[in-house]
Amino acid sequence: MEKNINVTLKIWRQVGPNEKGKFETYKLDNVSTDSSFLEMMDVLNERLISERKVPIAFDHDCREGICGMCSLYINGHPHGPDGEITTCQLHMRNFKDGQTIVIEPWRSAAFPIIRDLMVDRGAFDKIIQAGGYVSINTGGVPDANSIPIAKVDADEAMDAASCIGCGACAAACKNSSAMLFVAAKVSQLALLPQGKVEAAHRAKAMVAKMDELGFGNCTNTGACEAECPKNVSISHIARLNREFLSAKFKD
Amino acid sequence: MWLIDSSIGRKLIMSITGVFLVLFLLFHSLMNIVVIISPEGYNMICEFLGANWYAMIATSILAAGFVIHILYALFLTFQNMRARGAVKYALKKNQKEVEWTSQNMFILGTIVFGFLVLHLYNFWFKMQFVELSGHGDVSKAADGAYWVSQLFSSWIYCVVYIVWLSALWLHLTHGVWSALQSLGLNNKTWLPRVKTISNIISTIVILMFMSIPIYYLLGFGSGI
């Protein structure tokens, strides 16, 4: 049932990558519980603009949980306290009247802050550029069933491919490790015949890039899987370890 | 060298040394419970593992295992802290799926290491070290049962050892499955199985170790 709540927002404000940031507190009254979290942010920004203040910068695009653009570390959780959704799918009904909501950007040395809540996730693009693609000629579309792929493998590859690259895994990890992201991107290709050809090179190149960019080391806490909006499993990390180690031992 | 430069290489070293140390603990705990069954038998093992050449080689490899595991832990922890960046989260919460142990392996490891130093002073320093250096009472150097009953005649030491073993148990419950995951020996079906196996192994090892201070704490060992 719709009702209106009053919330206090503690939001991280930072003018630029090298400036010192700090929390600003805003009070927002009469927020509809039916509104989405980002709509609530829009309302706040409208107010800031009308008060001739600088609005809060935050990333968003599709607002339906598929583009991976929204971020925000809300009340101690990436994409907010609700599970298996992105920030844009989070609704104000998850919050109580009078609650204080703390909103921070992703914090990782590899994701420098651009402004306020907006971080540069170009590091993930660089990892993809290092090997997250198929560069061999696989020909035209093959006849149906000419290359049989086990249902289990197809499902597993599809689950890995559900990763939208939002960066919640690295944001949630106490070590700021990007292993779940890299594991998903390696797995979605390594499980299928077209991707298998370059699997060894891909695993080595992507892991090397990930390490170079300053992400931490995975310690198997499982925080990434618990916070992942697409519920990508840490079993993909075991596959990445396997791919990487067998590639290195073959060299 | 990829074992130092790459994150997965570093994790490989952590897991291999970890598995090696777990195997050592299994071996150590199996020998320890002999002191309950037969103190004479236990002293025979102590004699066998004194300052002999084969025991010295094994001790050196074991010490190397500890040193590498601890140095890599320091190295990895330092890197991981730096990866967060200069500003930490003001508010950070964990989902219930995230085990407390997995987030505190370094703290647990530090506790285990602190007590390990005490443990080496309690036994190794009075036994193998005495045989090696020739200082101290050589006649008691292989009398393991004597040193065990001596130490655990104090209830404080019994409690200290039980606390130490509890920290080690927490360290192992995450460590064993985590090592297998880092080695790539895991998948969706095996994840819960690997965790269960890990819990069983660590519980067996720790119960075997704990049985000794508990045995003395309950007063069964006072007759020796």
Short mmCIF file of N, CA, C and O in Angstrom, two decimals, chain A residues 146-201:
data_model
loop_
_atom_site.label_atom_id
_atom_site.label_comp_id
_atom_site.label_asym_id
_atom_site.label_seq_id
_atom_site.Cartn_x
_atom_site.Cartn_y
_atom_site.Cartn_z
N SER A 146 24.49 -29.34 -35.02
CA SER A 146 25.72 -29.87 -35.62
C SER A 146 26.87 -29.81 -34.63
O SER A 146 27.82 -30.58 -34.71
N ILE A 147 26.81 -28.86 -33.70
CA ILE A 147 27.80 -28.83 -32.61
C ILE A 147 27.03 -29.02 -31.30
O ILE A 147 26.51 -28.07 -30.74
N PRO A 148 26.92 -30.27 -30.84
CA PRO A 148 26.13 -30.48 -29.62
C PRO A 148 26.83 -29.87 -28.39
O PRO A 148 28.03 -30.01 -28.23
N ILE A 149 26.05 -29.16 -27.60
CA ILE A 149 26.56 -28.60 -26.34
C ILE A 149 25.66 -29.13 -25.23
O ILE A 149 24.44 -29.04 -25.31
N ALA A 150 26.29 -29.71 -24.21
CA ALA A 150 25.52 -30.28 -23.10
C ALA A 150 24.67 -29.19 -22.45
O ALA A 150 25.12 -28.05 -22.31
N LYS A 151 23.47 -29.55 -22.05
CA LYS A 151 22.54 -28.61 -21.42
C LYS A 151 23.17 -27.96 -20.18
O LYS A 151 23.03 -26.75 -19.96
N VAL A 152 23.90 -28.78 -19.40
CA VAL A 152 24.54 -28.27 -18.18
C VAL A 152 25.51 -27.14 -18.53
O VAL A 152 25.55 -26.10 -17.87
N ASP A 153 26.32 -27.37 -19.59
CA ASP A 153 27.31 -26.37 -20.00
C ASP A 153 26.63 -25.11 -20.51
O ASP A 153 27.06 -23.99 -20.19
N ALA A 154 25.58 -25.32 -21.32
CA ALA A 154 24.86 -24.17 -21.87
C ALA A 154 24.27 -23.32 -20.75
O ALA A 154 24.39 -22.10 -20.76
N ASP A 155 23.67 -24.00 -19.76
CA ASP A 155 23.08 -23.28 -18.62
C ASP A 155 24.13 -22.53 -17.83
O ASP A 155 23.94 -21.37 -17.44
N GLU A 156 25.24 -23.22 -17.59
CA GLU A 156 26.33 -22.64 -16.79
C GLU A 156 26.90 -21.40 -17.50
O GLU A 156 27.14 -20.36 -16.87
N ALA A 157 27.08 -21.51 -18.83
CA ALA A 157 27.60 -20.38 -19.61
C ALA A 157 26.61 -19.22 -19.58
O ALA A 157 26.99 -18.06 -19.45
N MET A 158 25.32 -19.55 -19.67
CA MET A 158 24.27 -18.53 -19.64
C MET A 158 24.24 -17.82 -18.29
O MET A 158 24.09 -16.59 -18.22
N ASP A 159 24.40 -18.60 -17.20
CA ASP A 159 24.43 -18.01 -15.85
C ASP A 159 25.60 -17.04 -15.72
O ASP A 159 25.47 -15.97 -15.13
N ALA A 160 26.75 -17.45 -16.26
CA ALA A 160 27.93 -16.59 -16.18
C ALA A 160 27.70 -15.32 -17.00
O ALA A 160 28.07 -14.22 -16.60
N ALA A 161 27.04 -15.49 -18.16
CA ALA A 161 26.83 -14.36 -19.05
C ALA A 161 25.82 -13.37 -18.50
O ALA A 161 25.67 -12.26 -19.04
N SER A 162 25.12 -13.72 -17.42
CA SER A 162 24.16 -12.77 -16.85
C SER A 162 24.86 -11.62 -16.14
O SER A 162 24.21 -10.64 -15.77
N CYS A 163 26.17 -11.71 -15.96
CA CYS A 163 26.94 -10.62 -15.34
C CYS A 163 26.80 -9.35 -16.19
O CYS A 163 27.01 -9.37 -17.39
N ILE A 164 26.41 -8.24 -15.50
CA ILE A 164 26.22 -6.98 -16.22
C ILE A 164 27.41 -6.04 -16.03
O ILE A 164 27.38 -4.90 -16.46
N GLY A 165 28.42 -6.51 -15.32
CA GLY A 165 29.64 -5.71 -15.14
C GLY A 165 29.44 -4.44 -14.34
O GLY A 165 30.07 -3.41 -14.62
N CYS A 166 28.57 -4.49 -13.32
CA CYS A 166 28.27 -3.27 -12.56
C CYS A 166 29.36 -2.93 -11.55
O CYS A 166 29.50 -1.79 -11.13
N GLY A 167 30.12 -3.96 -11.13
CA GLY A 167 31.21 -3.72 -10.18
C GLY A 167 30.82 -3.93 -8.72
O GLY A 167 31.62 -3.67 -7.83
N ALA A 168 29.61 -4.43 -8.47
CA ALA A 168 29.18 -4.66 -7.09
C ALA A 168 30.07 -5.69 -6.39
O ALA A 168 30.29 -5.59 -5.18
N CYS A 169 30.59 -6.66 -7.16
CA CYS A 169 31.45 -7.69 -6.56
C CYS A 169 32.71 -7.08 -5.96
O CYS A 169 33.06 -7.34 -4.81
N ALA A 170 33.36 -6.23 -6.76
CA ALA A 170 34.59 -5.59 -6.28
C ALA A 170 34.28 -4.60 -5.16
O ALA A 170 35.07 -4.42 -4.24
N ALA A 171 33.09 -3.98 -5.23
CA ALA A 171 32.70 -3.02 -4.20
C ALA A 171 32.39 -3.72 -2.88
O ALA A 171 32.69 -3.21 -1.81
N ALA A 172 31.79 -4.92 -2.97
CA ALA A 172 31.39 -5.64 -1.76
C ALA A 172 32.57 -6.35 -1.12
O ALA A 172 32.63 -6.49 0.10
N CYS A 173 33.52 -6.81 -1.94
CA CYS A 173 34.64 -7.62 -1.45
C CYS A 173 35.50 -6.83 -0.49
O CYS A 173 35.83 -5.68 -0.76
N LYS A 174 35.86 -7.43 0.64
CA LYS A 174 36.69 -6.72 1.60
C LYS A 174 38.09 -6.49 1.03
O LYS A 174 38.83 -5.65 1.53
N ASN A 175 38.45 -7.25 0.02
CA ASN A 175 39.76 -7.10 -0.62
C ASN A 175 39.66 -6.33 -1.92
O ASN A 175 40.63 -6.23 -2.65
N SER A 176 38.46 -5.86 -2.24
CA SER A 176 38.22 -5.17 -3.50
C SER A 176 38.74 -5.99 -4.68
O SER A 176 39.42 -5.49 -5.57
N SER A 177 38.41 -7.27 -4.66
CA SER A 177 38.86 -8.17 -5.72
C SER A 177 37.81 -8.26 -6.82
O SER A 177 36.61 -8.28 -6.53
N ALA A 178 38.26 -8.30 -8.06
CA ALA A 178 37.33 -8.35 -9.20
C ALA A 178 37.19 -9.77 -9.73
O ALA A 178 36.77 -9.99 -10.86
N MET A 179 37.52 -10.76 -8.89
CA MET A 179 37.56 -12.15 -9.35
C MET A 179 36.22 -12.66 -9.87
O MET A 179 36.18 -13.42 -10.84
N LEU A 180 35.10 -12.25 -9.25
CA LEU A 180 33.81 -12.76 -9.71
C LEU A 180 33.51 -12.25 -11.12
O LEU A 180 33.05 -13.01 -11.98
N PHE A 181 33.79 -10.98 -11.36
CA PHE A 181 33.59 -10.40 -12.69
C PHE A 181 34.45 -11.13 -13.73
O PHE A 181 33.94 -11.61 -14.75
N VAL A 182 35.75 -11.25 -13.45
CA VAL A 182 36.67 -11.89 -14.40
C VAL A 182 36.27 -13.35 -14.60
O VAL A 182 36.26 -13.86 -15.73
N ALA A 183 35.90 -14.03 -13.50
CA ALA A 183 35.52 -15.44 -13.58
C ALA A 183 34.29 -15.62 -14.47
O ALA A 183 34.22 -16.55 -15.28
N ALA A 184 33.31 -14.70 -14.33
CA ALA A 184 32.09 -14.79 -15.15
C ALA A 184 32.43 -14.59 -16.62
O ALA A 184 31.95 -15.33 -17.49
N LYS A 185 33.29 -13.61 -16.90
CA LYS A 185 33.63 -13.29 -18.29
C LYS A 185 34.49 -14.39 -18.94
O LYS A 185 34.44 -14.60 -20.15
N VAL A 186 35.30 -15.07 -18.11
CA VAL A 186 36.11 -16.18 -18.62
C VAL A 186 35.21 -17.41 -18.82
O VAL A 186 35.28 -18.08 -19.85
N SER A 187 34.33 -17.65 -17.85
CA SER A 187 33.47 -18.84 -17.89
C SER A 187 32.50 -18.84 -19.06
O SER A 187 32.31 -19.85 -19.72
N GLN A 188 31.87 -17.70 -19.32
CA GLN A 188 30.82 -17.67 -20.36
C GLN A 188 31.39 -18.09 -21.71
O GLN A 188 30.66 -18.59 -22.56
N LEU A 189 32.70 -17.87 -21.93
CA LEU A 189 33.31 -18.26 -23.20
C LEU A 189 34.00 -19.62 -23.11
O LEU A 189 33.95 -20.40 -24.06
N ALA A 190 34.63 -19.91 -21.96
CA ALA A 190 35.40 -21.15 -21.83
C ALA A 190 34.51 -22.38 -21.91
O ALA A 190 34.98 -23.47 -22.25
N LEU A 191 33.22 -22.22 -21.60
CA LEU A 191 32.33 -23.38 -21.58
C LEU A 191 31.81 -23.74 -22.97
O LEU A 191 31.25 -24.82 -23.16
N LEU A 192 31.97 -22.84 -23.93
CA LEU A 192 31.41 -23.07 -25.25
C LEU A 192 32.51 -23.32 -26.29
O LEU A 192 33.62 -22.80 -26.14
N PRO A 193 32.22 -24.12 -27.32
CA PRO A 193 33.27 -24.50 -28.27
C PRO A 193 33.99 -23.31 -28.94
O PRO A 193 35.19 -23.35 -29.11
N GLN A 194 33.23 -22.25 -29.27
CA GLN A 194 33.84 -21.09 -29.93
C GLN A 194 34.86 -20.41 -29.02
O GLN A 194 35.86 -19.85 -29.49
N GLY A 195 34.59 -20.43 -27.73
CA GLY A 195 35.46 -19.73 -26.79
C GLY A 195 36.60 -20.58 -26.27
O GLY A 195 37.60 -20.05 -25.78
N LYS A 196 36.44 -21.91 -26.37
CA LYS A 196 37.44 -22.83 -25.80
C LYS A 196 38.81 -22.66 -26.43
O LYS A 196 39.83 -22.80 -25.76
N VAL A 197 38.84 -22.36 -27.75
CA VAL A 197 40.10 -22.27 -28.49
C VAL A 197 41.09 -21.33 -27.82
O VAL A 197 42.26 -21.65 -27.67
N GLU A 198 40.58 -20.17 -27.37
CA GLU A 198 41.48 -19.16 -26.79
C GLU A 198 41.40 -19.12 -25.27
O GLU A 198 41.87 -18.16 -24.65
N ALA A 199 40.79 -20.16 -24.67
CA ALA A 199 40.50 -20.12 -23.23
C ALA A 199 41.75 -19.88 -22.38
O ALA A 199 41.72 -19.06 -21.45
N ALA A 200 42.84 -20.57 -22.70
CA ALA A 200 44.05 -20.47 -21.88
C ALA A 200 44.64 -19.06 -21.95
O ALA A 200 44.94 -18.45 -20.92
N HIS A 201 44.74 -18.55 -23.17
CA HIS A 201 45.29 -17.20 -23.34
C HIS A 201 44.41 -16.16 -22.66
O HIS A 201 44.89 -15.22 -22.02
#
